[in-house]
CSV table of C-alpha atoms and ligand atoms in Angstrom, one decimal:
chain,number,residue,atom,x,y,z
A,1,MET,CA,14.9,-14.5,-31.1
A,2,ARG,CA,15.5,-12.1,-28.1
A,3,TYR,CA,12.3,-10.0,-27.3
A,4,LYS,CA,12.7,-6.4,-26.5
A,5,ILE,CA,10.8,-5.3,-23.5
A,6,ALA,CA,10.6,-1.9,-22.3
A,7,VAL,CA,10.0,-1.5,-18.6
A,8,GLY,CA,9.0,1.0,-16.0
A,9,GLY,CA,6.1,2.4,-14.1
A,10,ILE,CA,4.9,4.3,-10.9
A,11,HIS,CA,4.1,2.8,-7.6
A,12,ILE,CA,2.1,4.4,-4.7
A,13,GLU,CA,-1.3,4.0,-2.9
A,14,SER,CA,-3.0,7.4,-2.1
A,15,SER,CA,-5.2,8.0,0.5
A,16,THR,CA,-7.9,10.7,-0.6
A,17,PHE,CA,-8.8,11.3,3.0
A,18,THR,CA,-5.6,13.2,3.9
A,19,PRO,CA,-4.7,16.9,2.5
A,20,TYR,CA,-1.1,15.7,2.4
A,21,ILE,CA,0.1,15.8,-1.3
A,22,SER,CA,2.8,13.2,-2.2
A,23,GLY,CA,5.1,15.2,-4.5
A,24,LYS,CA,8.9,14.8,-5.9
A,25,ALA,CA,10.5,14.7,-2.5
A,26,ASP,CA,8.2,11.7,-1.6
A,27,PHE,CA,9.2,9.6,-4.8
A,28,ARG,CA,12.5,7.5,-5.2
A,29,VAL,CA,12.8,7.7,-8.9
A,30,VAL,CA,15.3,5.0,-10.5
A,31,ARG,CA,16.6,4.8,-14.2
A,32,GLY,CA,18.8,2.7,-16.0
A,33,GLN,CA,20.9,-0.2,-14.3
A,34,GLU,CA,19.3,0.9,-10.9
A,35,LEU,CA,15.6,0.3,-12.5
A,36,LEU,CA,16.9,-3.1,-13.8
A,37,ALA,CA,18.0,-4.0,-10.2
A,38,LEU,CA,14.3,-4.1,-9.0
A,39,TYR,CA,14.1,-7.4,-11.3
A,40,PRO,CA,16.9,-9.7,-9.7
A,41,TRP,CA,15.8,-12.5,-11.6
A,42,ARG,CA,16.2,-10.9,-14.9
A,43,GLU,CA,19.5,-13.0,-15.7
A,44,LYS,CA,17.1,-15.8,-16.0
A,45,TYR,CA,15.5,-14.6,-19.0
A,46,SER,CA,18.4,-13.0,-20.7
A,47,HIS,CA,18.7,-15.2,-23.5
A,48,GLN,CA,15.0,-14.4,-24.4
A,49,VAL,CA,14.6,-11.0,-23.3
A,50,GLU,CA,16.2,-7.6,-23.5
A,51,LEU,CA,14.9,-5.6,-20.8
A,52,ILE,CA,14.9,-1.9,-21.6
A,53,PRO,CA,14.7,0.4,-18.5
A,54,LEU,CA,12.4,3.3,-18.9
A,55,ILE,CA,11.8,5.2,-15.4
A,56,HIS,CA,10.3,3.9,-12.2
A,57,ALA,CA,9.2,5.9,-9.4
A,58,ARG,CA,8.2,4.7,-6.0
A,59,ALA,CA,6.8,6.5,-2.8
A,60,LEU,CA,5.6,5.4,0.7
A,61,PRO,CA,2.0,5.3,0.7
A,62,GLY,CA,0.7,8.9,1.1
A,63,GLY,CA,-1.6,11.4,-0.3
A,64,VAL,CA,-3.1,12.2,-3.9
A,65,VAL,CA,0.0,12.8,-5.9
A,66,SER,CA,0.9,16.1,-7.3
A,67,HIS,CA,0.0,17.1,-10.8
A,68,ASP,CA,3.3,18.5,-11.4
A,69,PHE,CA,5.2,15.5,-10.2
A,70,TYR,CA,3.0,13.1,-12.1
A,71,GLN,CA,3.3,15.0,-15.4
A,72,GLU,CA,7.0,15.2,-14.8
A,73,TRP,CA,7.1,11.3,-14.4
A,74,PHE,CA,4.8,10.8,-17.3
A,75,ASP,CA,6.7,13.2,-19.8
A,76,GLU,CA,10.1,11.4,-19.1
A,77,PHE,CA,8.5,7.8,-19.4
A,78,THR,CA,6.6,8.6,-22.6
A,79,GLY,CA,9.7,10.4,-23.9
A,80,LEU,CA,12.0,7.5,-23.5
A,81,LEU,CA,9.0,5.2,-24.6
A,82,ARG,CA,9.0,7.4,-27.9
A,83,ARG,CA,12.5,7.4,-28.4
A,84,GLN,CA,12.7,3.5,-28.1
A,85,LEU,CA,10.0,3.1,-30.7
A,86,LYS,CA,11.5,5.4,-33.1
A,87,ASN,CA,15.1,3.9,-32.7
A,88,GLN,CA,14.2,0.1,-32.6
A,89,SER,CA,10.9,-1.5,-32.3
A,90,ILE,CA,9.9,-3.2,-29.1
A,91,ASP,CA,7.8,-6.2,-28.7
A,92,GLY,CA,6.4,-5.4,-25.5
A,93,LEU,CA,5.8,-3.0,-22.2
A,94,PHE,CA,6.0,-4.4,-18.8
A,95,LEU,CA,4.2,-2.0,-16.6
A,96,ASP,CA,5.2,-2.0,-12.8
A,97,ILE,CA,2.4,-0.1,-10.9
A,98,HIS,CA,0.5,-0.3,-7.6
A,99,GLY,CA,-3.1,0.3,-8.6
A,100,ALA,CA,-4.2,2.7,-6.0
A,101,MET,CA,-2.5,6.0,-7.1
A,102,SER,CA,-4.6,9.2,-7.2
A,103,VAL,CA,-3.5,12.0,-9.2
A,104,GLU,CA,-4.6,15.7,-8.7
A,105,GLY,CA,-7.4,16.2,-11.4
A,106,MET,CA,-7.6,12.2,-12.2
A,107,ILE,CA,-10.4,9.9,-11.4
A,108,ASP,CA,-8.7,6.7,-12.6
A,109,ALA,CA,-5.2,7.3,-12.7
A,110,GLU,CA,-3.8,4.0,-13.8
A,111,GLY,CA,-6.5,3.2,-16.3
A,112,THR,CA,-6.1,6.5,-17.8
A,113,LEU,CA,-2.3,6.0,-18.0
A,114,ALA,CA,-2.8,2.6,-19.7
A,115,LYS,CA,-5.1,3.9,-22.3
A,116,GLU,CA,-2.6,6.9,-23.0
A,117,LEU,CA,0.4,4.3,-23.3
A,118,ARG,CA,-1.6,2.2,-25.6
A,119,GLN,CA,-2.4,5.2,-27.6
A,120,ILE,CA,1.4,5.8,-28.0
A,121,ILE,CA,2.6,2.3,-28.5
A,122,GLY,CA,-0.3,1.1,-30.7
A,123,HIS,CA,-2.2,-2.2,-31.0
A,124,ASN,CA,0.7,-4.5,-32.1
A,125,ILE,CA,2.8,-4.2,-29.0
A,126,LEU,CA,1.8,-6.3,-25.9
A,127,ILE,CA,1.4,-4.7,-22.2
A,128,SER,CA,1.8,-6.7,-19.2
A,129,CYS,CA,0.9,-5.2,-15.8
A,130,ALA,CA,2.0,-6.2,-12.4
A,131,MET,CA,0.1,-4.8,-9.5
A,132,ASP,CA,-0.6,-4.8,-5.8
A,133,LEU,CA,-3.6,-6.7,-4.7
A,134,HIS,CA,-4.9,-3.7,-3.1
A,135,GLY,CA,-5.0,-1.9,-6.2
A,136,ASN,CA,-8.1,-1.3,-8.4
A,137,VAL,CA,-8.9,-2.5,-11.9
A,138,THR,CA,-11.4,-0.4,-14.0
A,139,ASP,CA,-12.5,-1.6,-17.3
A,140,ASP,CA,-10.2,1.0,-18.9
A,141,LEU,CA,-7.1,-0.8,-17.2
A,142,PHE,CA,-8.3,-4.3,-18.1
A,143,ASN,CA,-8.9,-3.5,-21.7
A,144,ALA,CA,-5.8,-1.2,-22.6
A,145,CYS,CA,-3.5,-4.0,-21.1
A,146,ASP,CA,-3.0,-7.4,-22.6
A,147,LEU,CA,-2.1,-9.1,-19.3
A,148,LEU,CA,-2.9,-8.3,-15.6
A,149,THR,CA,-1.5,-9.7,-12.5
A,150,CYS,CA,-1.3,-9.2,-8.8
A,151,TYR,CA,0.4,-10.4,-5.5
A,152,ARG,CA,-1.0,-13.4,-4.2
A,153,THR,CA,-0.1,-12.9,-0.6
A,154,ALA,CA,-0.8,-10.2,2.1
A,155,PRO,CA,1.4,-9.2,3.6
A,156,HIS,CA,3.1,-9.2,0.3
A,157,ILE,CA,5.9,-11.6,0.5
A,158,ASP,CA,5.8,-12.4,-3.3
A,159,THR,CA,6.3,-9.3,-4.7
A,160,ARG,CA,9.3,-10.4,-6.8
A,161,GLN,CA,7.4,-13.6,-7.9
A,162,THR,CA,4.6,-11.4,-9.0
A,163,ARG,CA,6.8,-9.2,-11.4
A,164,GLU,CA,8.5,-12.3,-12.7
A,165,ARG,CA,5.2,-14.0,-13.5
A,166,ALA,CA,4.0,-10.5,-15.4
A,167,LEU,CA,7.2,-10.9,-17.4
A,168,ALA,CA,6.8,-14.6,-18.0
A,169,ASN,CA,3.2,-14.2,-19.0
A,170,LEU,CA,4.2,-11.7,-21.6
A,171,LEU,CA,7.0,-13.8,-22.9
A,172,ARG,CA,4.5,-16.7,-23.3
A,173,LEU,CA,2.0,-14.6,-25.0
A,174,LEU,CA,4.6,-13.1,-27.5
A,175,LYS,CA,5.4,-16.8,-28.2
A,176,THR,CA,1.7,-17.9,-28.5
A,177,GLY,CA,0.2,-14.9,-30.2
A,178,ARG,CA,-2.3,-12.6,-28.9
A,179,ASN,CA,-5.4,-13.8,-30.8
A,180,LYS,CA,-5.3,-17.1,-28.8
A,181,LEU,CA,-5.7,-15.4,-25.5
A,182,VAL,CA,-9.2,-15.1,-23.6
A,183,ARG,CA,-9.3,-12.7,-20.8
A,184,ALA,CA,-12.1,-12.1,-18.4
A,185,LYS,CA,-12.9,-9.9,-15.4
A,186,VAL,CA,-15.4,-9.9,-12.6
A,187,ASP,CA,-16.0,-7.0,-10.5
A,188,ILE,CA,-16.8,-8.0,-6.8
A,189,PRO,CA,-18.8,-5.4,-4.9
A,190,ILE,CA,-17.0,-5.8,-1.7
A,191,LEU,CA,-14.7,-3.4,0.0
A,192,LEU,CA,-12.4,-4.1,2.9
A,193,PRO,CA,-10.1,-2.4,5.0
A,194,GLY,CA,-6.5,-3.6,4.6
A,195,GLU,CA,-6.2,-5.3,8.0
A,196,LYS,CA,-9.0,-7.7,7.2
A,197,THR,CA,-7.6,-8.9,3.9
A,198,SER,CA,-4.6,-11.2,5.3
A,199,THR,CA,-4.0,-14.2,3.2
A,200,GLU,CA,-2.4,-15.9,6.1
A,201,VAL,CA,-5.6,-16.4,7.7
A,202,GLU,CA,-9.3,-17.5,6.6
A,203,PRO,CA,-10.9,-16.6,4.6
A,204,GLY,CA,-8.1,-15.0,2.4
A,205,LYS,CA,-6.3,-18.0,2.8
A,206,SER,CA,-8.7,-20.3,1.1
A,207,LEU,CA,-9.6,-17.7,-1.4
A,208,TYR,CA,-6.2,-17.0,-2.6
A,209,ALA,CA,-5.4,-21.0,-2.5
A,210,GLU,CA,-8.0,-21.2,-5.5
A,211,ILE,CA,-5.4,-19.3,-7.9
A,212,ASN,CA,-3.0,-22.3,-7.5
A,213,LYS,CA,-5.8,-25.0,-7.9
A,214,MET,CA,-7.0,-23.0,-11.1
A,215,THR,CA,-3.7,-22.5,-12.7
A,216,ASN,CA,-2.7,-25.9,-12.6
A,217,HIS,CA,-5.0,-26.4,-15.4
A,218,PRO,CA,-2.8,-25.8,-18.6
A,219,ASP,CA,-5.5,-23.7,-20.3
A,220,ILE,CA,-5.6,-21.3,-17.5
A,221,TRP,CA,-2.4,-19.1,-17.6
A,222,ASP,CA,-3.0,-16.7,-14.7
A,223,ALA,CA,-5.8,-16.0,-12.1
A,224,ALA,CA,-5.6,-12.9,-10.0
A,225,ILE,CA,-7.6,-11.6,-7.1
A,226,TRP,CA,-7.8,-7.9,-6.1
A,227,MET,CA,-9.1,-6.7,-3.0
A,228,GLY,CA,-9.3,-3.1,-4.0
A,229,PHE,CA,-8.3,0.0,-2.2
A,230,PRO,CA,-10.6,1.3,0.7
A,231,TRP,CA,-8.9,4.8,1.3
A,232,ALA,CA,-9.7,6.3,-1.9
A,233,ASP,CA,-13.3,7.9,-2.5
A,234,GLN,CA,-13.6,6.5,-6.3
A,235,PRO,CA,-16.2,4.2,-8.1
A,236,ARG,CA,-13.2,1.9,-8.8
A,237,CYS,CA,-12.5,0.9,-5.5
A,238,HIS,CA,-13.8,-2.7,-4.9
A,239,GLY,CA,-12.7,-6.1,-5.3
A,240,CYS,CA,-12.2,-7.7,-8.8
A,241,VAL,CA,-10.9,-11.0,-10.3
A,242,VAL,CA,-9.3,-11.3,-13.6
A,243,LEU,CA,-8.6,-14.7,-15.3
A,244,CYS,CA,-6.7,-15.4,-18.8
A,245,GLY,CA,-6.0,-18.4,-20.8
A,246,THR,CA,-6.9,-19.9,-23.8
A,247,ASP,CA,-10.2,-22.0,-23.2
A,248,LYS,CA,-13.1,-19.4,-23.3
A,249,GLN,CA,-15.6,-21.9,-21.8
A,250,LEU,CA,-13.2,-22.8,-19.0
A,251,ILE,CA,-12.4,-19.2,-18.3
A,252,GLN,CA,-16.0,-18.2,-18.1
A,253,THR,CA,-16.7,-21.0,-15.8
A,254,GLU,CA,-13.7,-20.5,-13.4
A,255,ALA,CA,-13.9,-16.9,-13.5
A,256,ALA,CA,-17.6,-17.0,-12.2
A,257,ALA,CA,-16.8,-19.6,-9.7
A,258,LEU,CA,-14.0,-17.6,-8.1
A,259,ALA,CA,-16.4,-14.7,-8.1
A,260,GLU,CA,-19.2,-16.4,-6.3
A,261,LYS,CA,-16.4,-17.7,-3.7
A,262,PHE,CA,-15.0,-14.4,-3.1
A,263,TRP,CA,-18.6,-13.0,-2.6
A,264,SER,CA,-19.7,-15.8,-0.4
A,265,TYR,CA,-16.9,-15.0,1.9
A,266,ARG,CA,-17.8,-11.5,2.6
A,267,HIS,CA,-19.0,-12.0,6.0
A,268,ASP,CA,-15.9,-14.0,7.2
A,269,PHE,CA,-13.3,-11.3,6.6
A,270,VAL,CA,-12.2,-10.0,10.0
A,271,PHE,CA,-9.3,-8.3,11.6
A,272,VAL,CA,-6.1,-10.2,12.0
A,273,GLY,CA,-5.7,-9.2,15.5
A,274,PRO,CA,-7.7,-8.0,18.4
A,275,THR,CA,-9.2,-4.3,17.9
A,276,ALA,CA,-10.8,-1.7,20.2
A,277,PRO,CA,-11.9,1.8,19.8
A,278,MET,CA,-9.2,4.2,21.0
A,279,LYS,CA,-10.1,4.7,24.3
A,280,GLU,CA,-10.7,1.0,25.2
A,281,ALA,CA,-7.4,0.2,23.6
A,282,ILE,CA,-5.5,2.5,25.8
A,283,LYS,CA,-7.3,1.1,28.8
A,284,LEU,CA,-6.3,-2.4,28.0
A,285,ALA,CA,-2.7,-1.2,27.5
A,286,LEU,CA,-2.6,0.7,31.0
A,287,ASP,CA,-4.3,-2.3,32.6
A,288,SER,CA,-2.0,-4.8,31.3
A,289,GLU,CA,0.6,-6.7,33.4
A,290,GLN,CA,2.6,-7.5,30.2
A,291,LYS,CA,5.4,-5.5,29.0
A,292,PRO,CA,5.8,-4.3,26.3
A,293,PHE,CA,2.4,-3.8,25.1
A,294,PHE,CA,2.2,-2.4,21.8
A,295,ILE,CA,-0.8,-0.4,20.4
A,296,SER,CA,-1.2,0.1,16.7
A,297,ASP,CA,-2.5,3.5,15.8
A,298,THR,CA,-4.3,2.1,12.6
A,299,GLY,CA,-6.0,5.2,11.4
A,300,ASP,CA,-2.7,7.0,11.0
A,301,ASN,CA,-0.6,4.0,9.5
A,302,PRO,CA,1.7,5.5,6.9
A,303,GLY,CA,2.4,2.2,5.5
A,304,ALA,CA,-1.2,2.4,3.9
A,305,GLY,CA,-1.4,6.3,3.3
A,306,GLY,CA,-1.6,7.8,6.8
A,307,ALA,CA,-0.1,11.2,7.5
A,308,GLY,CA,2.0,10.0,10.2
A,309,ASP,CA,1.6,13.1,12.2
A,310,MET,CA,-1.9,12.4,13.7
A,311,ASN,CA,-1.7,13.0,17.7
A,312,LEU,CA,-5.3,11.8,18.7
A,313,MET,CA,-3.7,9.0,20.9
A,314,LEU,CA,-1.1,11.5,22.4
A,315,LYS,CA,-3.8,13.9,23.4
A,316,GLU,CA,-5.5,11.3,25.2
A,317,PHE,CA,-2.4,10.1,27.0
A,318,ILE,CA,-1.9,13.9,28.1
A,319,LYS,CA,-5.3,14.1,29.3
A,320,LEU,CA,-5.3,11.0,31.4
A,321,ASN,CA,-1.7,12.1,32.6
A,322,GLN,CA,-3.0,15.4,33.9
A,323,GLN,CA,-5.8,13.7,35.8
A,324,HIS,CA,-3.5,11.0,37.1
A,325,LYS,CA,0.3,10.8,36.6
A,326,ILE,CA,0.8,7.6,34.4
A,327,SER,CA,3.3,5.6,36.2
A,328,LYS,CA,3.9,3.2,33.2
A,329,LYS,CA,6.6,4.2,30.8
A,330,VAL,CA,5.1,5.1,27.4
A,331,LEU,CA,6.9,5.5,24.1
A,332,PHE,CA,5.1,7.2,20.9
A,333,ALA,CA,7.2,5.9,17.8
A,334,SER,CA,6.7,8.0,16.0
A,335,ILE,CA,5.1,11.6,15.1
A,336,TYR,CA,6.2,13.2,12.1
A,337,ASP,CA,6.8,17.0,12.5
A,338,GLU,CA,9.4,19.1,10.6
A,339,THR,CA,8.6,22.3,12.6
A,340,SER,CA,9.2,20.7,15.8
A,341,ILE,CA,12.3,19.2,14.7
A,342,GLU,CA,13.5,22.3,13.7
A,343,GLN,CA,12.9,23.9,17.2
A,344,ILE,CA,14.3,20.8,19.0
A,345,TYR,CA,17.7,21.1,16.9
A,346,GLN,CA,18.1,24.6,18.4
A,347,LYS,CA,18.5,23.1,21.8
A,348,GLN,CA,20.8,20.9,23.5
A,349,ILE,CA,20.3,17.4,25.4
A,350,GLY,CA,18.5,18.0,28.5
A,351,ASP,CA,17.0,21.5,27.6
A,352,LYS,CA,13.3,22.0,27.9
A,353,LEU,CA,11.0,23.6,25.3
A,354,THR,CA,7.2,23.8,24.3
A,355,LEU,CA,6.0,22.3,21.3
A,356,ASP,CA,2.9,22.4,19.3
A,357,LEU,CA,3.3,18.7,18.3
A,358,GLY,CA,1.8,16.9,15.0
A,359,GLY,CA,-1.8,17.2,13.6
A,360,LYS,CA,-0.7,20.0,11.3
A,361,ILE,CA,-1.5,18.1,8.0
A,362,ASP,CA,-5.3,17.6,8.6
A,363,LEU,CA,-6.2,20.3,11.0
A,364,SER,CA,-9.9,18.8,11.1
A,365,PHE,CA,-8.7,16.5,13.8
A,366,GLY,CA,-8.1,19.3,16.2
A,367,GLY,CA,-4.7,20.5,15.4
A,368,PRO,CA,-1.3,20.3,17.2
A,369,ALA,CA,-0.7,19.1,20.7
A,370,ARG,CA,0.9,21.5,23.0
A,371,LEU,CA,3.3,20.2,25.6
A,372,THR,CA,6.4,21.3,27.2
A,373,VAL,CA,9.5,18.4,26.9
A,374,ALA,CA,12.9,17.7,27.7
A,375,VAL,CA,15.3,16.7,24.9
A,376,ASP,CA,16.7,13.2,25.6
A,377,TYR,CA,18.2,12.0,22.3
A,378,LEU,CA,19.0,13.2,18.8
A,379,PHE,CA,19.7,11.3,15.8
A,380,THR,CA,19.5,10.9,11.9
A,381,HIS,CA,18.0,8.2,9.6
A,382,PRO,CA,18.4,8.3,5.9
A,383,VAL,CA,14.7,8.1,5.5
A,384,ALA,CA,13.4,9.6,8.7
A,385,GLY,CA,15.7,12.5,8.5
A,386,ARG,CA,16.7,14.3,11.7
A,387,ALA,CA,15.0,12.9,14.5
A,388,ALA,CA,14.7,13.3,18.4
A,389,ARG,CA,13.3,11.6,21.4
A,390,VAL,CA,11.7,13.9,23.9
A,391,HIS,CA,9.8,13.2,27.1
A,392,PHE,CA,7.4,14.7,29.6
A,393,ASP,CA,6.6,12.7,32.9
A,394,ASN,CA,6.8,9.1,31.8
A,395,ILE,CA,5.7,9.7,28.4
A,396,SER,CA,8.3,9.7,25.6
A,397,VAL,CA,7.9,10.7,21.9
A,398,ILE,CA,9.8,10.1,18.9
A,399,ILE,CA,9.5,13.0,16.5
A,400,THR,CA,11.1,12.6,12.9
A,401,GLU,CA,11.6,15.1,10.2
A,402,ASN,CA,10.1,13.1,7.3
A,403,ARG,CA,7.2,10.5,7.2
A,404,PHE,CA,8.3,7.3,8.6
A,405,GLN,CA,7.2,4.2,10.3
A,406,TYR,CA,8.8,2.3,13.1
A,407,GLY,CA,8.7,-1.3,11.8
A,408,LYS,CA,12.0,-2.6,12.8
A,409,TRP,CA,14.0,-3.0,16.0
A,410,GLU,CA,16.9,-1.3,14.4
A,411,TYR,CA,14.9,1.9,14.1
A,412,PHE,CA,14.2,1.6,17.9
A,413,LYS,CA,17.7,0.9,18.6
A,414,GLY,CA,18.9,3.9,16.5
A,415,SER,CA,16.7,6.0,18.8
A,416,GLY,CA,18.5,5.2,21.9
A,417,LEU,CA,16.8,2.1,23.0
A,418,ASP,CA,18.6,-0.8,24.6
A,419,SER,CA,15.5,-3.0,24.6
A,420,PHE,CA,11.9,-2.8,23.8
A,421,ASP,CA,11.5,-3.7,27.5
A,422,ASP,CA,12.8,0.0,28.2
A,423,TYR,CA,9.0,0.7,28.0
A,424,ASP,CA,5.6,-0.7,29.3
A,425,ILE,CA,3.6,0.8,26.5
A,426,ILE,CA,4.8,1.5,22.9
A,427,ILE,CA,2.5,3.1,20.3
A,428,VAL,CA,3.2,2.6,16.9
A,429,LYS,CA,1.6,3.7,13.5
A,430,MET,CA,0.8,0.5,11.7
A,431,GLY,CA,-1.9,-1.9,11.5
A,432,TYR,CA,-0.6,-5.7,12.2
A,433,LEU,CA,2.7,-5.5,13.7
A,434,GLU,CA,5.8,-6.0,11.6
A,435,PRO,CA,7.8,-9.1,12.6
A,436,ASP,CA,10.4,-7.5,15.0
A,437,LEU,CA,7.6,-5.9,16.9
A,438,SER,CA,5.4,-8.8,17.0
A,439,GLN,CA,8.1,-11.0,18.3
A,440,ALA,CA,8.6,-8.5,21.0
A,441,ALA,CA,5.0,-7.9,22.0
A,442,LYS,CA,3.7,-9.4,25.1
A,443,GLY,CA,0.4,-7.7,24.4
A,444,TRP,CA,-0.9,-6.0,21.5
A,445,VAL,CA,-4.0,-3.9,20.4
A,446,MET,CA,-4.8,-2.5,17.2
A,447,ALA,CA,-6.8,0.7,18.1
A,448,LEU,CA,-9.4,1.8,15.7
A,449,THR,CA,-8.3,5.4,15.4
A,450,ALA,CA,-9.8,8.1,13.1
A,451,GLY,CA,-7.1,9.1,10.4
A,452,ALA,CA,-6.6,9.2,6.7
A,453,VAL,CA,-6.7,5.3,6.8
A,454,ASN,CA,-9.5,4.7,9.2
A,455,GLN,CA,-10.2,1.0,9.4
A,456,ASP,CA,-13.5,1.6,10.4
A,457,LEU,CA,-15.0,2.0,6.7
A,458,LEU,CA,-18.6,2.5,7.8
A,459,HIS,CA,-17.5,5.6,9.6
A,460,ILE,CA,-15.7,7.2,6.5
A,461,PRO,CA,-17.9,9.8,4.5
A,462,PHE,CA,-17.6,8.1,1.2
A,463,ARG,CA,-19.6,10.0,-1.5
A,464,HIS,CA,-18.2,8.3,-4.9
A,465,LEU,CA,-18.1,4.5,-4.2
A,466,LYS,CA,-20.0,2.5,-6.8
A,467,THR,CA,-23.1,1.0,-5.1
A,468,PRO,CA,-24.5,-1.2,-3.7
A,469,LEU,CA,-21.3,-2.2,-2.1
A,470,TYR,CA,-20.8,-4.5,1.0
A,471,PRO,CA,-20.5,-3.9,3.8
A,472,PHE,CA,-22.2,-0.3,3.2
A,473,ASP,CA,-25.3,-2.2,1.7
A,474,HIS,CA,-26.7,-5.5,2.7
A,475,ASP,CA,-29.2,-7.8,1.1
A,476,PHE,CA,-28.5,-7.2,-2.4
A,477,THR,CA,-27.8,-9.5,-5.2
A,478,PRO,CA,-24.5,-8.8,-6.6
A,479,ASN,CA,-23.8,-8.3,-10.3
A,480,LEU,CA,-21.1,-10.8,-10.8
A,481,THR,CA,-21.2,-10.7,-14.4
A,482,VAL,CA,-18.1,-12.3,-16.4
A,483,LYS,CA,-17.0,-9.6,-18.8
A,484,PHE,CA,-14.5,-10.5,-21.6
A,485,ALA,CA,-11.9,-8.0,-22.7
A,486,ASN,CA,-12.8,-5.9,-25.5
A,487,PRO,CA,-11.0,-6.8,-28.7
A,488,LEU,CA,-8.4,-4.3,-29.5
B,501,ZN,ZN1,-1.1,-4.0,-0.6
């Protein structure tokens, strides 16, 4: 028997601390064969499964998703699903999402989506959901799906395996029958910034290692741990564990044990690298004898949802340079600013012009930085769009037409660099350094800068988180009740 499984989803993490709205232009939408190509392992299952592509949309982390785009995606997704249900029945739905999407006018986007999909497909078709461990799992999402799993690594190097597991678990459930499955969830009142949730160092490493131990038991099918998403002001943002299997007593005991372990580690989660407040980080870089010295502008990391146009660090360098000319060669890679690119592209290499650079998305951080620069290099990149490298004194800035992250050497090369050593100090918008950069770095610090993804959670003005919650509250007894899925 070949099971018919529809597949599709929507994948973005949305910071609610940026006025930036993620819309149609931010998403890459795939359908048909292009969608199926997201699952390169699918041939392995082709004798058992017919995967039916619906639609999948994916964006770089950003802001809240526009209602219009979400509605357009939802209408197409559900339209295709309904047509499929009408023409030929399906056995399952494989929902491929991140879990930290916010949509204008919605509090729990993925939970609401799963509930609506359940209403459309009825109670006889199974839903299996693959997620990012930085997503959130509300009771609605948990109850509307039959199976939920998420990545087991951060940085995420098991994205393919996670999706494959979501499908394999779905197949297993189709063969076993839903009434045999027991599912349990425990909410963990902990919220951590992304740069503290690495599974390559302790305690994340030991916590996630528990999953392998648990799933060695034949009666435990899957165990998953969500760290939750810290840059949305919503009650659902906190940790969570979900277990499923066929032995209720065992699932109860192991879910409780995993939750206790997560809670007991709460004080041990630390930043994966050296951190410093912004001014201190700049001083470290300027005083360093090593080159290149990288500074991560963590609060504006577009890889987590930052706007990508913040200029607080640039303004600080301008100020220092005015007081005393900076002799080191400094590169900002990069600042997103469409308007400045428009102006630059009316000039030639070597021309000078005055820009009001960056700071345009969230004006509460003081607005653009005014500076007069010379144009050094013009280039384009498929994602970054038109781009330019400009300089004043010893400070160079790469400016891009679209939101972009300088995470690979090839991007720097494309900006006209011969080597990372061309500069003494390189400022990038990310958290921990991506591999090319960390290999090149002779010095590095993560600057705890303000922005849409401020790593310093205690300084974010949250209003809607579910409390008590660590690290905002201390000395409370957590409610680690094991909740079983509501029978459908
Ligand atoms: Zn993630």
